Tab-separated table of C-alpha atoms in Angstrom:
chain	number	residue	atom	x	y	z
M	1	UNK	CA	-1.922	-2.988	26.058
M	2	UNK	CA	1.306	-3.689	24.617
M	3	UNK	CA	4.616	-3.255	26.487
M	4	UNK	CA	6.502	-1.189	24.108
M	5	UNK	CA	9.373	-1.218	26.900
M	6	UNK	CA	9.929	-5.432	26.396
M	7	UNK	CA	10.506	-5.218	22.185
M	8	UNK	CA	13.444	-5.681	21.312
M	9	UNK	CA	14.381	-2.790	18.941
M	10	UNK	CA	14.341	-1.730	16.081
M	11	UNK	CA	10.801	-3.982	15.352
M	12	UNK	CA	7.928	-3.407	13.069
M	13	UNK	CA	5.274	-4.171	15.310
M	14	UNK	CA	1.831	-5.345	14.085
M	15	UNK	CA	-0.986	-5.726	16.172
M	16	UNK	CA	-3.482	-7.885	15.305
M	17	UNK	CA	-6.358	-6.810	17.480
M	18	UNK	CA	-6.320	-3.267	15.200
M	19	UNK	CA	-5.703	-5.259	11.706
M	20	UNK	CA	-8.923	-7.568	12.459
M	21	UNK	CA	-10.857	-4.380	13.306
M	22	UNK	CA	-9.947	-2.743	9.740
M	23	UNK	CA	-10.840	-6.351	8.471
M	24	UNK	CA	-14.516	-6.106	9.847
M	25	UNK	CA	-14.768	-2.901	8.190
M	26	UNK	CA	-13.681	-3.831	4.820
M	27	UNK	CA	-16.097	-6.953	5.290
M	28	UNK	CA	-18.725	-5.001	5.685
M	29	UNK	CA	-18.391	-2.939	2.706
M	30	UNK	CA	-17.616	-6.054	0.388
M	31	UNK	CA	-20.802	-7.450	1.911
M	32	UNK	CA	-23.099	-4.248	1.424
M	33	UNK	CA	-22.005	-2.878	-1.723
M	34	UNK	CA	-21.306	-6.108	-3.958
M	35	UNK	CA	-18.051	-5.713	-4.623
M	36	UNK	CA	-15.105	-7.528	-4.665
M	37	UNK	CA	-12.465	-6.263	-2.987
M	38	UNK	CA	-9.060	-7.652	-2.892
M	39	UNK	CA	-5.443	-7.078	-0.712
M	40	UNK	CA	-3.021	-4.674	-2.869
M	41	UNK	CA	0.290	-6.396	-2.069
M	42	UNK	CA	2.441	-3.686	-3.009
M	43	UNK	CA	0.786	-1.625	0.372
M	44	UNK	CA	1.732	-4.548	2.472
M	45	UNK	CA	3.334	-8.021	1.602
M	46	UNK	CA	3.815	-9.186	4.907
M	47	UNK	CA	2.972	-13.190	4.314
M	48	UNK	CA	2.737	-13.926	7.888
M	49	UNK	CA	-0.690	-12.141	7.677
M	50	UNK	CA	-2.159	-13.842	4.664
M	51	UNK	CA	-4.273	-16.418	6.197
M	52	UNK	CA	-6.162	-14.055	8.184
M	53	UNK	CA	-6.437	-11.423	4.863
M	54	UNK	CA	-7.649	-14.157	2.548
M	55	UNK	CA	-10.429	-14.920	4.744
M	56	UNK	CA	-11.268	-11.500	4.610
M	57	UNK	CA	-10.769	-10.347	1.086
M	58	UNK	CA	-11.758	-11.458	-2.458
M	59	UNK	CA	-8.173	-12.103	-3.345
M	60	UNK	CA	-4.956	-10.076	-3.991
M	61	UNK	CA	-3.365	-7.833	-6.380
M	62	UNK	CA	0.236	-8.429	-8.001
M	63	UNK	CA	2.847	-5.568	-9.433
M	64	UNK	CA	5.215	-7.986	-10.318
M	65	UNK	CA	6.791	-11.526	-10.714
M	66	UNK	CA	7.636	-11.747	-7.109
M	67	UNK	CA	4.515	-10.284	-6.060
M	68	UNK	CA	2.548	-12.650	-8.149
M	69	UNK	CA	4.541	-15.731	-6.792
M	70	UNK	CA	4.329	-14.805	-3.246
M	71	UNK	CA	0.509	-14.454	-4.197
M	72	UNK	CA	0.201	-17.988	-5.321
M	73	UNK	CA	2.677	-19.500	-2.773
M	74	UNK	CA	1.148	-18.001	0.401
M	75	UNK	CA	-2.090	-16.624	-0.254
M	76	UNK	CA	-3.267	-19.904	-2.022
M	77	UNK	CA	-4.856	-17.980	-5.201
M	78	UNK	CA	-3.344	-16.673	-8.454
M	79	UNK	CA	-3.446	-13.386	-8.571
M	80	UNK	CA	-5.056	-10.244	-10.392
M	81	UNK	CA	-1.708	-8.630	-12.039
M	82	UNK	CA	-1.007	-5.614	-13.240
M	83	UNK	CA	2.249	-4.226	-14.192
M	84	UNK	CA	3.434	-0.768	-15.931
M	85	UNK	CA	5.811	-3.160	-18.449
M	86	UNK	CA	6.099	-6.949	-18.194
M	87	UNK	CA	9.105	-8.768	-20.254
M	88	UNK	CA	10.013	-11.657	-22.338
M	89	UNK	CA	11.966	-12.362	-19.299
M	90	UNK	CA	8.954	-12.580	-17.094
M	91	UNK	CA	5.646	-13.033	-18.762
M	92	UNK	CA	5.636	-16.301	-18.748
M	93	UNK	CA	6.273	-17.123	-15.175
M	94	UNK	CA	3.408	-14.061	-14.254
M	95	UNK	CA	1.115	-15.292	-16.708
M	96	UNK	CA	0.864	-18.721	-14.717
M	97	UNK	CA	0.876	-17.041	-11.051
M	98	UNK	CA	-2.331	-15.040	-12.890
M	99	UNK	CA	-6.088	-15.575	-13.019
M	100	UNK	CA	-6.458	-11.693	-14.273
M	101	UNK	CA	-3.996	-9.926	-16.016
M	102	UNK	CA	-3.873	-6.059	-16.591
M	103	UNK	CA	-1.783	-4.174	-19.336
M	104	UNK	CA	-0.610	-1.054	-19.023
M	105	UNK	CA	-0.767	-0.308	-22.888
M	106	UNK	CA	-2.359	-1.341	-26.539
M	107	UNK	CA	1.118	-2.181	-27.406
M	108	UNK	CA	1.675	-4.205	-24.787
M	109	UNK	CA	-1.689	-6.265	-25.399
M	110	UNK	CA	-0.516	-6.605	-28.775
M	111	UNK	CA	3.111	-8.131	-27.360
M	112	UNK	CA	1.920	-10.426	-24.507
M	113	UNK	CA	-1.979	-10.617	-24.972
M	114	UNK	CA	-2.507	-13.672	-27.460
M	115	UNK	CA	0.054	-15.545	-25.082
M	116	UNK	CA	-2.361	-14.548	-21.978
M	117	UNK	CA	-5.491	-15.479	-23.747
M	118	UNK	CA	-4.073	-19.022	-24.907
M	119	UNK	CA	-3.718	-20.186	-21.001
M	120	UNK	CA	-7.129	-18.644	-20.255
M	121	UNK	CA	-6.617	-15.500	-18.442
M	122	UNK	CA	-8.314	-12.848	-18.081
M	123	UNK	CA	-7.398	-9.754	-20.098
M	124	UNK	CA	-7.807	-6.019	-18.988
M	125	UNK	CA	-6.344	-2.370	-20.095
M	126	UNK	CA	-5.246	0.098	-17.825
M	127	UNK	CA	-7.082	3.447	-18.653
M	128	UNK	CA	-6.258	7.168	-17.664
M	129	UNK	CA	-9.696	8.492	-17.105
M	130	UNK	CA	-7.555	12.474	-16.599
M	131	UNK	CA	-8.878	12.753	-13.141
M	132	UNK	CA	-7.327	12.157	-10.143
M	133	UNK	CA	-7.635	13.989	-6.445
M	134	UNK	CA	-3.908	13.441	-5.604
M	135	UNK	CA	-1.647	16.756	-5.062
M	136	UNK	CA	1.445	15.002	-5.225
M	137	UNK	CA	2.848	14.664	-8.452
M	138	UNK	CA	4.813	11.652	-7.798
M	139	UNK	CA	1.722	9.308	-6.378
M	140	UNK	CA	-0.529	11.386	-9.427
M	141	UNK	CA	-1.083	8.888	-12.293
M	142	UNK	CA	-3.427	11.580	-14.225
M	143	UNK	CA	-0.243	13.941	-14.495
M	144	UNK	CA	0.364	15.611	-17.846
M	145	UNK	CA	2.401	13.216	-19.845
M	146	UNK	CA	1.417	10.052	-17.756
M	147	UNK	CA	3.202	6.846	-18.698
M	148	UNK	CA	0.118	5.097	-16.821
M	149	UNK	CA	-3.094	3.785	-18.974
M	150	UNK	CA	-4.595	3.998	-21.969
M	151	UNK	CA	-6.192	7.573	-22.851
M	152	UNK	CA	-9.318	8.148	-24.420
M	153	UNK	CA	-8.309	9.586	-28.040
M	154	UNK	CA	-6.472	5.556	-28.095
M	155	UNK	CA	-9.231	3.166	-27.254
M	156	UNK	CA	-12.130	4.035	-29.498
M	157	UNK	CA	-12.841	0.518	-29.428
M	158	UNK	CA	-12.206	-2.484	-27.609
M	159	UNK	CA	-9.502	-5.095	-28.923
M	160	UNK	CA	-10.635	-8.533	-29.374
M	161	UNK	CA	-10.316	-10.820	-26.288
M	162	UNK	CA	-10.501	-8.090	-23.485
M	163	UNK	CA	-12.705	-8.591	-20.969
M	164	UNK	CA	-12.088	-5.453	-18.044
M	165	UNK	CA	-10.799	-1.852	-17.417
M	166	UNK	CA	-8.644	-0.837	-14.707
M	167	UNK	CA	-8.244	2.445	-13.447
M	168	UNK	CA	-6.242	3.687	-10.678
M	169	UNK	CA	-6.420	7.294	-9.266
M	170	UNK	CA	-6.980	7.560	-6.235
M	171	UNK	CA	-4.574	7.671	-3.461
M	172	UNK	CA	-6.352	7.440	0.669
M	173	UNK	CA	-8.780	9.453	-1.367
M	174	UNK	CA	-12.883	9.951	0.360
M	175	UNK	CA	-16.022	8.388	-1.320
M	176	UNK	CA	-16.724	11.952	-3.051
M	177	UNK	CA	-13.055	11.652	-5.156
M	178	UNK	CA	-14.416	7.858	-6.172
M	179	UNK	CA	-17.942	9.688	-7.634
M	180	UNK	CA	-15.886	12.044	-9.321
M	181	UNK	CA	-13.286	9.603	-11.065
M	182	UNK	CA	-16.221	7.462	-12.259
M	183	UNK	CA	-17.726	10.056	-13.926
M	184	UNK	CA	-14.579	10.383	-15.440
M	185	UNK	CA	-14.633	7.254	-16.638
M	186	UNK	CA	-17.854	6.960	-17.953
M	187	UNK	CA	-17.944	10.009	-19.875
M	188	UNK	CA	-14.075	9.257	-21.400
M	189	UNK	CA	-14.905	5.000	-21.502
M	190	UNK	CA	-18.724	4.900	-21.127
M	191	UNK	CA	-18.800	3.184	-24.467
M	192	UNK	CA	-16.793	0.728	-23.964
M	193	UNK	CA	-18.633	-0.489	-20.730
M	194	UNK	CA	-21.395	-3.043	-22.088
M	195	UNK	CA	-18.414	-4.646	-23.621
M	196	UNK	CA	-16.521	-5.778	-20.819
M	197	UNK	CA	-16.919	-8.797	-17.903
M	198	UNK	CA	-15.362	-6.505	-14.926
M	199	UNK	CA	-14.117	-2.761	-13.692
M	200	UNK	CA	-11.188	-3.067	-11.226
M	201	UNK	CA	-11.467	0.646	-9.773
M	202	UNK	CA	-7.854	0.225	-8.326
M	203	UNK	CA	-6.541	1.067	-4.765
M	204	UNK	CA	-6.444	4.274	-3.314
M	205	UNK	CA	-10.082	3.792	-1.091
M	206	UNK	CA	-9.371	4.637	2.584
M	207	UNK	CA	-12.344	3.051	3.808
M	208	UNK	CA	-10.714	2.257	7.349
M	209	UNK	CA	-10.199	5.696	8.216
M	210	UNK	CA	-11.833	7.307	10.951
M	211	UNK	CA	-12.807	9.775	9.128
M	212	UNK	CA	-13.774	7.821	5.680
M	213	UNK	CA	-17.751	7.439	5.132
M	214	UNK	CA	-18.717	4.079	4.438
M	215	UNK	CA	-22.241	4.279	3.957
M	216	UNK	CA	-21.137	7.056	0.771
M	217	UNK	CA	-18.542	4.588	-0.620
M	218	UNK	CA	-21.163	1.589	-0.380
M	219	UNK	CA	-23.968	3.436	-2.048
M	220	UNK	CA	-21.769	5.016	-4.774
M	221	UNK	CA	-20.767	1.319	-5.651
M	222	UNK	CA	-24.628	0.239	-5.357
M	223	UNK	CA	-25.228	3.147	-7.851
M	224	UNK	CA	-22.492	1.973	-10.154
M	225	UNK	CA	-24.014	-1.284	-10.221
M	226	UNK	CA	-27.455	-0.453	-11.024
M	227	UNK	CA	-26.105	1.455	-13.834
M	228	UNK	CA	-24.146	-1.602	-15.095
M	229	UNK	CA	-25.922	-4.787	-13.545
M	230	UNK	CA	-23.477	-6.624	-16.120
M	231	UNK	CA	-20.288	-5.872	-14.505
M	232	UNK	CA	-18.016	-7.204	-11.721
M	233	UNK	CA	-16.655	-4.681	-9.666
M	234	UNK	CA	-13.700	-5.032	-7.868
M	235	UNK	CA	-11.377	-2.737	-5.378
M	236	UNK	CA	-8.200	-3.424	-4.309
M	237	UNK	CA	-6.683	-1.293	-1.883
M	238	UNK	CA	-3.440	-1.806	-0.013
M	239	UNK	CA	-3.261	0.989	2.940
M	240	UNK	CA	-6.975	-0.044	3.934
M	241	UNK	CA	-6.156	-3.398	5.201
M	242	UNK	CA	-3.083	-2.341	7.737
M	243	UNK	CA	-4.115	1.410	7.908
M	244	UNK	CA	-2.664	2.405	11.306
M	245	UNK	CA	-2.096	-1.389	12.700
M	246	UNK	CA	1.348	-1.305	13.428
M	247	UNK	CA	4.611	0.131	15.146
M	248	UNK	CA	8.130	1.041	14.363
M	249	UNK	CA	9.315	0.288	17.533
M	250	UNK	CA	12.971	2.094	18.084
M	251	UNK	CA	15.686	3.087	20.724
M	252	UNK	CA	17.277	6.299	21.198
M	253	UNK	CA	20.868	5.278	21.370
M	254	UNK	CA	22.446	8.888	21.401
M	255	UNK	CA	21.841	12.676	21.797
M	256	UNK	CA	23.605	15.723	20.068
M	257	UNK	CA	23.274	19.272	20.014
M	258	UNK	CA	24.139	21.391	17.515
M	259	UNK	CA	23.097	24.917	17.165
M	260	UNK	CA	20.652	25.099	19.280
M	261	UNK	CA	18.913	21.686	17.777
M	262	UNK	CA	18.594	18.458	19.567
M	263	UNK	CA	18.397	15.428	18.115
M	264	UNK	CA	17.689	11.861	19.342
M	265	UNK	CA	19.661	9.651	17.549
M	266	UNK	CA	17.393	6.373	16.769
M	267	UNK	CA	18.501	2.620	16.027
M	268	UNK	CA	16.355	3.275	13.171
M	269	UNK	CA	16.301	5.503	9.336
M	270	UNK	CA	14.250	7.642	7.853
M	271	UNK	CA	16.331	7.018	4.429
M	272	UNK	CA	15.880	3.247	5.013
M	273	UNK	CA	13.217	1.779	7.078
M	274	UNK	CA	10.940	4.805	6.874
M	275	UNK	CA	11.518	6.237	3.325
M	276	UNK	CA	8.099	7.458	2.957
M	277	UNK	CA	8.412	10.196	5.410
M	278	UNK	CA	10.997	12.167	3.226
M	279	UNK	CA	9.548	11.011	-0.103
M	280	UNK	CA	5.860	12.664	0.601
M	281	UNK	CA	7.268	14.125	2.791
M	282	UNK	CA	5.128	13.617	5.950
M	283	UNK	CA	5.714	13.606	9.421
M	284	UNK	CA	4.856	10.370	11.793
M	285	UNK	CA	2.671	10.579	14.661
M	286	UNK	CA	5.269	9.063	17.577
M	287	UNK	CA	3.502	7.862	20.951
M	288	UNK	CA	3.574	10.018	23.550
M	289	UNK	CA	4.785	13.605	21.443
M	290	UNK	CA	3.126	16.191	20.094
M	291	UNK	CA	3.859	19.662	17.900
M	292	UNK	CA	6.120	21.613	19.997
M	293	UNK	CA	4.572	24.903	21.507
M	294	UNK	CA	6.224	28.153	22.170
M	295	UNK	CA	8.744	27.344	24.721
M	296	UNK	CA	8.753	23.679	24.879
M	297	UNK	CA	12.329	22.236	23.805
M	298	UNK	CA	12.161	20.430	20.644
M	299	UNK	CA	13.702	17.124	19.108
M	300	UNK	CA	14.712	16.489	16.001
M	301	UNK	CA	14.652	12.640	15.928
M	302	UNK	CA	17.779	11.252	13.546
M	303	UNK	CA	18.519	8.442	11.321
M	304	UNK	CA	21.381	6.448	11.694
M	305	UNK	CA	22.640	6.074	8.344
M	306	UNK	CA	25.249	8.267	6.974
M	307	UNK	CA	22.732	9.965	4.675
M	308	UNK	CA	22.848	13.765	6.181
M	309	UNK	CA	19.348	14.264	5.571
M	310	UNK	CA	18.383	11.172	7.392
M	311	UNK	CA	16.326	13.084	9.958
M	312	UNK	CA	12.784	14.749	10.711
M	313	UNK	CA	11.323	17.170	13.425
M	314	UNK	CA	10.382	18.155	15.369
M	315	UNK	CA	8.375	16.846	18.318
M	316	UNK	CA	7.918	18.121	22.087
M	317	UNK	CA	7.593	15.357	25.240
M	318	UNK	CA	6.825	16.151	28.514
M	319	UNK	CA	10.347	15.199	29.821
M	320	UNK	CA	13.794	15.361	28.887
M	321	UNK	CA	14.551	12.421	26.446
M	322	UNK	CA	17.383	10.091	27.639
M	323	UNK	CA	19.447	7.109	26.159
M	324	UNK	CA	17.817	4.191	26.160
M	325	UNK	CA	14.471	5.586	25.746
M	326	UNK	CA	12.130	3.590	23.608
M	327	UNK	CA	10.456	5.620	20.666
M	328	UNK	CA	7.532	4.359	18.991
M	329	UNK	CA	6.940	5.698	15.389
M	330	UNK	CA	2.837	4.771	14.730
M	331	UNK	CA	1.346	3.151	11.403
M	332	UNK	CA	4.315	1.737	10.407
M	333	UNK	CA	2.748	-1.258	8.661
M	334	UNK	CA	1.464	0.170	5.540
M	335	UNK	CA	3.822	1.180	2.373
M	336	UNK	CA	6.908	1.150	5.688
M	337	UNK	CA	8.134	-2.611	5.187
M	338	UNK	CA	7.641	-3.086	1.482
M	339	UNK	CA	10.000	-0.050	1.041
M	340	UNK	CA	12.798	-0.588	2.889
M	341	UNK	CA	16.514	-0.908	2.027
M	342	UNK	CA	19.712	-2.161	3.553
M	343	UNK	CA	21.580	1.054	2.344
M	344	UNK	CA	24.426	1.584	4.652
M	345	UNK	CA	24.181	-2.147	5.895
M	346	UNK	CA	22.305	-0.609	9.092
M	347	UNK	CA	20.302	-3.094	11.213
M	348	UNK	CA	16.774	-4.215	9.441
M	349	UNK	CA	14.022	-4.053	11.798
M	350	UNK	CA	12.664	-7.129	12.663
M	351	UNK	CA	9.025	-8.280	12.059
M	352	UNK	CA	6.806	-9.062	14.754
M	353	UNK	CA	2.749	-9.455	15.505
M	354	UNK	CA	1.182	-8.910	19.295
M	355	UNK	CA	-1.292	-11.146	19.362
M	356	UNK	CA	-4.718	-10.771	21.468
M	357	UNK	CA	-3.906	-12.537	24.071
M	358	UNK	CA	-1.235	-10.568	24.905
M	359	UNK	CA	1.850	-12.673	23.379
M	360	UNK	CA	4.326	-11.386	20.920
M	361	UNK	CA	5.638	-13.609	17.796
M	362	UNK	CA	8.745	-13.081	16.502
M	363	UNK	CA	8.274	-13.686	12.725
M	364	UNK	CA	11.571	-12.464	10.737
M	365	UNK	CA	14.946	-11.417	11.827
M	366	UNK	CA	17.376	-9.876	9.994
M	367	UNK	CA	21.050	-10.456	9.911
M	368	UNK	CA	24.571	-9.600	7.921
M	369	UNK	CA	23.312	-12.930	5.875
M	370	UNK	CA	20.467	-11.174	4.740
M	371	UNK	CA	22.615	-7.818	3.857
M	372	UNK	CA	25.193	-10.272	1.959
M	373	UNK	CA	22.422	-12.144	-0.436
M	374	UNK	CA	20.714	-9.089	-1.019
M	375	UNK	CA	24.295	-7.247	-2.140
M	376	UNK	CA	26.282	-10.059	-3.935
């Protein structure tokens, strides 16, 4: 049980007895189903960690240069990279952090794929099968217009020297929107499958959610396979690994009323350390609250950046919230850190892991140092 009171706010808290019980899930399913399945970075780059994910994980996924390096540099393997544009700039430095390299378009295969080829990577296209189960326009890649893959009316047939597809859809989708995106793919890019080595199905598989059926996604994949012996298949999903692992850990340091609303004014943003909330928008479970019920006084917890929309409510507790209070924001680990920004210069949370035996490592701490690099 971790004493929430004793962490020094504001903290991202991960705790590893709930991060190695996702990993015995995910091991499972690589075990059972035959696939590969391999740590999306851009869900979670907290290094710290990768020791214990490469031991339980095929590997990890890159978006970009620094993603790639950090890859290579910490998780001891070059990385399978895929990127909506890569650059003159860049290529060259990705292309030898890479053992798999994705492109988002023919043209770009045409700009960067000879070089690829030439230091023995291996090549893939991003393809929009036009399905995709997410409701949200901005996390839908299938959108009308999509900048994202290759559509079917473009790859008739396969350039020379590519050896996978990607396809990414799916966003903490259920087994059933997997069935229905590779049907998708197969009728739009069934003719192109005896011609390639692998099929990365992208991220987007919530298989550590209480709710998520296993035994469907494992014999969907089994299915898959059976269908195309030939092929590698490979998953790489980022919220999966740290789903619901982790704490924002925070410190009410004010209260106002205004109107009739109270709010709790936190050590912590919305705008900066949890910009996910307002950009879905969802609202955070927080230990210890609930929904409000007729009668009950609701909070309105706020941000403490100058942003006036830095706030979200509301949530009812069974007593009267004072200064100094602790408030713990949960699942916090996922798509939190990898977002944040140092708008406003407010206090970055620092980075911590309870460990099972009880004891708490301190792993990063921020400082003005960090806010003057990061600005100059």
């Amino acid at each position: 049980m971790i004493d929430f009171s004793a962490i020094l706010s504001p903290c991202y808290l991960l705790d590893e007895q709930l991060l190695d019980a996702n990993l015995a899930v995910i091991d499972r399913v690589r075990k059972e189903s035959g696939a590969e399945i391999i740590v999306a970075l851009k869900a979670c780059a907290m290094w710290s960690i990768f020791p214990k994910l490469a031991r339980h994980s095929d590997g990890a996924t890159a978006s970009s240069l620094a993603e790639a390096r950090l890859v290579l540099e910490e998780f001891g393997q070059k990385s399978h990279t895929y990127a909506p544009v890569y650059t003159d700039r860049n290529i060259d430095e990705i292309l030898r952090c890479s053992s798999h390299i994705t492109f988002n378009s023919l043209g770009q295969y045409r700009r960067f794929g000879e070089r690829a080829l030439a230091q023995g990577l291996s090549c893939g296209l991003r393809i929009n099968p036009g399905y995709s189960p997410v409701e949200t326009d901005i996390y839908n890649p299938c959108v009308a217009g999509s900048r994202l893959g290759v559509v079917p009316e473009q790859l008739r047939e396969l350039p020379a020297g590519i050896e996978g597809l990607h396809f990414h859809v799916l966003c903490e989708s259920r087994p059933c929107h997997l069935r229905l995106a590779l049907e998708a793919v197969e009728k739009n890019f069934g003719h192109l499958l005896d011609q390639i080595k692998w099929l990365n199905m992208g991220g987007g598989h919530l298989m550590t959610h209480a709710d998520y059926d296993c035994d469907e996604l494992i014999a969907i994949l089994r299915e898959f396979r059976a269908r195309h012996p030939h092929l590698r298949l490979i998953l790489e999903p980022g919220s999966a690994f740290t789903w619901r692992t982790g704490y924002l850990v925070s410190t009410v340091e004010d209260i106002v009323e205004n109107g009739g609303v109270k709010t709790a004014m936190l050590d912590v943003s919305f705008a900066c350390h949890m910009p996910d909330c307002l950009e879905m928008p969802y609202k955070p479970a927080i230990i210890g609250a609930h929904d409000p019920e007729e009668g009950e006084t609701k909070w309105r917890m706020g941000g403490t950046s100058c942003l006036a929309g830095d706030f979200y409510g509301d949530w009812a507790f069974d007593h009267e919230l004072k200064v100094g209070e602790k408030i713990v924001f949960e699942d916090m680990i996922h798509y939190t850190m990898v977002k944040t920004t140092m708008f406003n210069g407010v206090h970055h949370p620092s980075i911590a892991i309870a460990h099972r035996n009880g004891e708490v490592e301190m792993v990063r701490e921020f400082g003005y140092e960090d806010f003057k690099t990061r600005m100059s």
